[in-house]
């Protein structure tokens, strides 16, 4: 059976700091999505804003 390798992707890294202090991409995307939803709920666009928050780094 082949060994599985888990890849970690990072949104933000800090020069000179250990990887444990870097912001994981999934954490970053969920955080941005939640903030976007809260902001856009006031004009009834929370669901769209949540999706935009999840996808805002797509292609980087």
PDB file of N, CA and C in Angstrom:
ATOM      1  N   UNK A   1       0.846  -1.189   0.000  1.00  0.00           N
ATOM      2  CA  UNK A   1       0.000   0.000   0.000  1.00  0.00           C
ATOM      3  C   UNK A   1       0.890   1.251   0.000  1.00  0.00           C
ATOM      4  N   UNK A   2       0.569   2.177  -0.861  1.00  0.00           N
ATOM      5  CA  UNK A   2       1.369   3.397  -0.990  1.00  0.00           C
ATOM      6  C   UNK A   2       1.157   4.315   0.203  1.00  0.00           C
ATOM      7  N   UNK A   3       2.235   4.949   0.613  1.00  0.00           N
ATOM      8  CA  UNK A   3       2.127   5.941   1.685  1.00  0.00           C
ATOM      9  C   UNK A   3       1.436   7.183   1.147  1.00  0.00           C
ATOM     10  N   UNK A   4       0.582   7.765   1.975  1.00  0.00           N
ATOM     11  CA  UNK A   4      -0.098   8.990   1.579  1.00  0.00           C
ATOM     12  C   UNK A   4       0.695  10.183   2.094  1.00  0.00           C
ATOM     13  N   UNK A   5       0.845  11.155   1.247  1.00  0.00           N
ATOM     14  CA  UNK A   5       1.557  12.376   1.615  1.00  0.00           C
ATOM     15  C   UNK A   5       0.549  13.510   1.662  1.00  0.00           C
ATOM     16  N   UNK A   6       0.525  14.199   2.786  1.00  0.00           N
ATOM     17  CA  UNK A   6      -0.381  15.337   2.926  1.00  0.00           C
ATOM     18  C   UNK A   6       0.365  16.611   2.566  1.00  0.00           C
ATOM     19  N   UNK A   7      -0.196  17.365   1.640  1.00  0.00           N
ATOM     20  CA  UNK A   7       0.392  18.652   1.267  1.00  0.00           C
ATOM     21  C   UNK A   7      -0.324  19.756   2.017  1.00  0.00           C
ATOM     22  N   UNK A   8       0.446  20.719   2.486  1.00  0.00           N
ATOM     23  CA  UNK A   8      -0.128  21.893   3.136  1.00  0.00           C
ATOM     24  C   UNK A   8       0.103  23.083   2.218  1.00  0.00           C
ATOM     25  N   UNK A   9      -0.934  23.873   2.093  1.00  0.00           N
ATOM     26  CA  UNK A   9      -0.834  25.097   1.308  1.00  0.00           C
ATOM     27  C   UNK A   9      -1.012  26.274   2.256  1.00  0.00           C
ATOM     28  N   UNK A  10      -0.255  27.315   2.020  1.00  0.00           N
ATOM     29  CA  UNK A  10      -0.268  28.463   2.921  1.00  0.00           C
ATOM     30  C   UNK A  10      -0.717  29.725   2.199  1.00  0.00           C
ATOM     31  N   UNK A  11      -1.507  30.519   2.907  1.00  0.00           N
ATOM     32  CA  UNK A  11      -1.960  31.807   2.386  1.00  0.00           C
ATOM     33  C   UNK A  11      -0.921  32.880   2.676  1.00  0.00           C
ATOM     34  N   UNK A  12      -0.366  32.829   3.867  1.00  0.00           N
ATOM     35  CA  UNK A  12       0.598  33.838   4.292  1.00  0.00           C
ATOM     36  C   UNK A  12       1.730  33.158   5.039  1.00  0.00           C
ATOM     37  N   UNK A  13       2.943  33.539   4.689  1.00  0.00           N
ATOM     38  CA  UNK A  13       4.119  33.050   5.399  1.00  0.00           C
ATOM     39  C   UNK A  13       4.828  34.247   6.011  1.00  0.00           C
ATOM     40  N   UNK A  14       5.578  33.983   7.043  1.00  0.00           N
ATOM     41  CA  UNK A  14       6.311  35.048   7.720  1.00  0.00           C
ATOM     42  C   UNK A  14       7.794  34.718   7.645  1.00  0.00           C
ATOM     43  N   UNK A  15       8.544  35.573   6.967  1.00  0.00           N
ATOM     44  CA  UNK A  15       9.971  35.342   6.803  1.00  0.00           C
ATOM     45  C   UNK A  15      10.654  35.209   8.158  1.00  0.00           C
ATOM     46  N   UNK A  16      11.451  34.169   8.290  1.00  0.00           N
ATOM     47  CA  UNK A  16      12.186  33.947   9.527  1.00  0.00           C
ATOM     48  C   UNK A  16      11.378  33.271  10.621  1.00  0.00           C
ATOM     49  N   UNK A  17      10.118  32.975  10.354  1.00  0.00           N
ATOM     50  CA  UNK A  17       9.258  32.339  11.354  1.00  0.00           C
ATOM     51  C   UNK A  17       9.024  30.884  10.952  1.00  0.00           C
ATOM     52  N   UNK A  18       8.815  30.004  11.929  1.00  0.00           N
ATOM     53  CA  UNK A  18       8.589  28.591  11.612  1.00  0.00           C
ATOM     54  C   UNK A  18       7.229  28.376  10.944  1.00  0.00           C
ATOM     55  N   UNK A  19       7.113  27.331  10.141  1.00  0.00           N
ATOM     56  CA  UNK A  19       5.852  27.050   9.437  1.00  0.00           C
ATOM     57  C   UNK A  19       4.633  26.938  10.358  1.00  0.00           C
ATOM     58  N   UNK A  20       4.835  26.593  11.602  1.00  0.00           N
ATOM     59  CA  UNK A  20       3.706  26.493  12.537  1.00  0.00           C
ATOM     60  C   UNK A  20       3.009  27.834  12.730  1.00  0.00           C
ATOM     61  N   UNK A  21       3.702  28.918  12.437  1.00  0.00           N
ATOM     62  CA  UNK A  21       3.132  30.256  12.599  1.00  0.00           C
ATOM     63  C   UNK A  21       2.576  30.823  11.293  1.00  0.00           C
ATOM     64  N   UNK A  22       2.720  30.099  10.207  1.00  0.00           N
ATOM     65  CA  UNK A  22       2.188  30.548   8.925  1.00  0.00           C
ATOM     66  C   UNK A  22       0.691  30.304   8.893  1.00  0.00           C
ATOM     67  N   UNK A  23      -0.033  31.087   8.110  1.00  0.00           N
ATOM     68  CA  UNK A  23      -1.486  30.915   8.014  1.00  0.00           C
ATOM     69  C   UNK A  23      -1.811  29.927   6.898  1.00  0.00           C
ATOM     70  N   UNK A  24      -2.480  28.849   7.285  1.00  0.00           N
ATOM     71  CA  UNK A  24      -2.880  27.833   6.315  1.00  0.00           C
ATOM     72  C   UNK A  24      -3.922  28.408   5.358  1.00  0.00           C
ATOM     73  N   UNK A  25      -3.874  27.966   4.110  1.00  0.00           N
ATOM     74  CA  UNK A  25      -4.784  28.490   3.097  1.00  0.00           C
ATOM     75  C   UNK A  25      -6.242  28.236   3.451  1.00  0.00           C
ATOM     76  N   UNK A  26      -6.574  27.030   3.907  1.00  0.00           N
ATOM     77  CA  UNK A  26      -7.977  26.738   4.227  1.00  0.00           C
ATOM     78  C   UNK A  26      -8.493  27.626   5.352  1.00  0.00           C
ATOM     79  N   UNK A  27      -7.660  27.871   6.349  1.00  0.00           N
ATOM     80  CA  UNK A  27      -8.035  28.761   7.457  1.00  0.00           C
ATOM     81  C   UNK A  27      -8.272  30.181   6.946  1.00  0.00           C
ATOM     82  N   UNK A  28      -7.384  30.658   6.088  1.00  0.00           N
ATOM     83  CA  UNK A  28      -7.497  32.003   5.522  1.00  0.00           C
ATOM     84  C   UNK A  28      -8.784  32.154   4.709  1.00  0.00           C
ATOM     85  N   UNK A  29      -9.053  31.189   3.832  1.00  0.00           N
ATOM     86  CA  UNK A  29     -10.230  31.282   2.968  1.00  0.00           C
ATOM     87  C   UNK A  29     -11.523  31.261   3.773  1.00  0.00           C
ATOM     88  N   UNK A  30     -11.599  30.407   4.783  1.00  0.00           N
ATOM     89  CA  UNK A  30     -12.808  30.339   5.616  1.00  0.00           C
ATOM     90  C   UNK A  30     -12.992  31.623   6.417  1.00  0.00           C
ATOM     91  N   UNK A  31     -11.903  32.199   6.876  1.00  0.00           N
ATOM     92  CA  UNK A  31     -11.973  33.444   7.638  1.00  0.00           C
ATOM     93  C   UNK A  31     -12.452  34.605   6.764  1.00  0.00           C
ATOM     94  N   UNK A  32     -11.896  34.718   5.577  1.00  0.00           N
ATOM     95  CA  UNK A  32     -12.312  35.773   4.647  1.00  0.00           C
ATOM     96  C   UNK A  32     -13.769  35.584   4.255  1.00  0.00           C
ATOM     97  N   UNK A  33     -14.171  34.340   3.990  1.00  0.00           N
ATOM     98  CA  UNK A  33     -15.559  34.055   3.610  1.00  0.00           C
ATOM     99  C   UNK A  33     -16.523  34.463   4.721  1.00  0.00           C
ATOM    100  N   UNK A  34     -16.182  34.160   5.959  1.00  0.00           N
ATOM    101  CA  UNK A  34     -17.048  34.513   7.088  1.00  0.00           C
ATOM    102  C   UNK A  34     -17.168  36.031   7.236  1.00  0.00           C
ATOM    103  N   UNK A  35     -16.055  36.744   7.084  1.00  0.00           N
ATOM    104  CA  UNK A  35     -16.103  38.211   7.180  1.00  0.00           C
ATOM    105  C   UNK A  35     -16.918  38.811   6.039  1.00  0.00           C
ATOM    106  N   UNK A  36     -16.754  38.277   4.842  1.00  0.00           N
ATOM    107  CA  UNK A  36     -17.504  38.775   3.687  1.00  0.00           C
ATOM    108  C   UNK A  36     -18.999  38.556   3.875  1.00  0.00           C
ATOM    109  N   UNK A  37     -19.369  37.391   4.390  1.00  0.00           N
ATOM    110  CA  UNK A  37     -20.781  37.091   4.646  1.00  0.00           C
ATOM    111  C   UNK A  37     -21.376  38.095   5.628  1.00  0.00           C
ATOM    112  N   UNK A  38     -20.681  38.358   6.719  1.00  0.00           N
ATOM    113  CA  UNK A  38     -21.187  39.310   7.712  1.00  0.00           C
ATOM    114  C   UNK A  38     -21.373  40.698   7.105  1.00  0.00           C
ATOM    115  N   UNK A  39     -20.420  41.128   6.303  1.00  0.00           N
ATOM    116  CA  UNK A  39     -20.511  42.437   5.672  1.00  0.00           C
ATOM    117  C   UNK A  39     -21.680  42.498   4.690  1.00  0.00           C
ATOM    118  N   UNK A  40     -21.798  41.497   3.826  1.00  0.00           N
ATOM    119  CA  UNK A  40     -22.771  41.533   2.735  1.00  0.00           C
ATOM    120  C   UNK A  40     -24.183  41.165   3.158  1.00  0.00           C
ATOM    121  N   UNK A  41     -24.344  40.575   4.328  1.00  0.00           N
ATOM    122  CA  UNK A  41     -25.692  40.258   4.811  1.00  0.00           C
ATOM    123  C   UNK A  41     -26.557  41.510   4.924  1.00  0.00           C
ATOM    124  N   UNK A  42     -25.937  42.649   5.186  1.00  0.00           N
ATOM    125  CA  UNK A  42     -26.701  43.885   5.352  1.00  0.00           C
ATOM    126  C   UNK A  42     -27.400  44.314   4.060  1.00  0.00           C
ATOM    127  N   UNK A  43     -26.935  43.827   2.914  1.00  0.00           N
ATOM    128  CA  UNK A  43     -27.620  44.127   1.657  1.00  0.00           C
ATOM    129  C   UNK A  43     -28.016  42.840   0.923  1.00  0.00           C
ATOM    130  N   UNK A  44     -28.329  41.821   1.722  1.00  0.00           N
ATOM    131  CA  UNK A  44     -28.881  40.546   1.229  1.00  0.00           C
ATOM    132  C   UNK A  44     -28.013  39.844   0.185  1.00  0.00           C
ATOM    133  N   UNK A  45     -26.716  39.907   0.361  1.00  0.00           N
ATOM    134  CA  UNK A  45     -25.814  39.222  -0.564  1.00  0.00           C
ATOM    135  C   UNK A  45     -24.813  38.341   0.178  1.00  0.00           C
ATOM    136  N   UNK A  46     -25.183  37.923   1.384  1.00  0.00           N
ATOM    137  CA  UNK A  46     -24.270  37.145   2.214  1.00  0.00           C
ATOM    138  C   UNK A  46     -23.794  35.852   1.581  1.00  0.00           C
ATOM    139  N   UNK A  47     -24.703  35.113   0.951  1.00  0.00           N
ATOM    140  CA  UNK A  47     -24.320  33.838   0.338  1.00  0.00           C
ATOM    141  C   UNK A  47     -23.308  34.043  -0.791  1.00  0.00           C
ATOM    142  N   UNK A  48     -23.555  35.049  -1.636  1.00  0.00           N
ATOM    143  CA  UNK A  48     -22.628  35.331  -2.730  1.00  0.00           C
ATOM    144  C   UNK A  48     -21.282  35.792  -2.188  1.00  0.00           C
ATOM    145  N   UNK A  49     -21.307  36.609  -1.178  1.00  0.00           N
ATOM    146  CA  UNK A  49     -20.065  37.110  -0.597  1.00  0.00           C
ATOM    147  C   UNK A  49     -19.266  35.978   0.040  1.00  0.00           C
ATOM    148  N   UNK A  50     -19.962  35.038   0.678  1.00  0.00           N
ATOM    149  CA  UNK A  50     -19.283  33.888   1.276  1.00  0.00           C
ATOM    150  C   UNK A  50     -18.528  33.111   0.193  1.00  0.00           C
ATOM    151  N   UNK A  51     -19.204  32.850  -0.921  1.00  0.00           N
ATOM    152  CA  UNK A  51     -18.551  32.132  -2.022  1.00  0.00           C
ATOM    153  C   UNK A  51     -17.376  32.929  -2.585  1.00  0.00           C
ATOM    154  N   UNK A  52     -17.560  34.223  -2.735  1.00  0.00           N
ATOM    155  CA  UNK A  52     -16.469  35.068  -3.230  1.00  0.00           C
ATOM    156  C   UNK A  52     -15.277  35.017  -2.281  1.00  0.00           C
ATOM    157  N   UNK A  53     -15.554  34.999  -0.981  1.00  0.00           N
ATOM    158  CA  UNK A  53     -14.483  34.889   0.004  1.00  0.00           C
ATOM    159  C   UNK A  53     -13.728  33.580  -0.105  1.00  0.00           C
ATOM    160  N   UNK A  54     -14.455  32.497  -0.335  1.00  0.00           N
ATOM    161  CA  UNK A  54     -13.804  31.192  -0.493  1.00  0.00           C
ATOM    162  C   UNK A  54     -12.944  31.144  -1.748  1.00  0.00           C
ATOM    163  N   UNK A  55     -13.382  31.822  -2.789  1.00  0.00           N
ATOM    164  CA  UNK A  55     -12.723  31.716  -4.089  1.00  0.00           C
ATOM    165  C   UNK A  55     -11.747  32.848  -4.387  1.00  0.00           C
ATOM    166  N   UNK A  56     -11.592  33.813  -3.482  1.00  0.00           N
ATOM    167  CA  UNK A  56     -10.852  35.026  -3.841  1.00  0.00           C
ATOM    168  C   UNK A  56      -9.374  34.795  -4.166  1.00  0.00           C
ATOM    169  N   UNK A  57      -8.794  33.699  -3.767  1.00  0.00           N
ATOM    170  CA  UNK A  57      -7.391  33.415  -4.082  1.00  0.00           C
ATOM    171  C   UNK A  57      -7.232  32.373  -5.182  1.00  0.00           C
ATOM    172  N   UNK A  58      -8.322  31.987  -5.805  1.00  0.00           N
ATOM    173  CA  UNK A  58      -8.271  30.972  -6.849  1.00  0.00           C
ATOM    174  C   UNK A  58      -7.355  31.421  -7.988  1.00  0.00           C
ATOM    175  N   UNK A  59      -6.462  30.571  -8.359  1.00  0.00           N
ATOM    176  CA  UNK A  59      -5.564  30.871  -9.463  1.00  0.00           C
ATOM    177  C   UNK A  59      -4.246  31.508  -9.062  1.00  0.00           C
ATOM    178  N   UNK A  60      -4.065  31.782  -7.801  1.00  0.00           N
ATOM    179  CA  UNK A  60      -2.788  32.369  -7.369  1.00  0.00           C
ATOM    180  C   UNK A  60      -1.724  31.304  -7.312  1.00  0.00           C
TER     181      UNK A  60
END
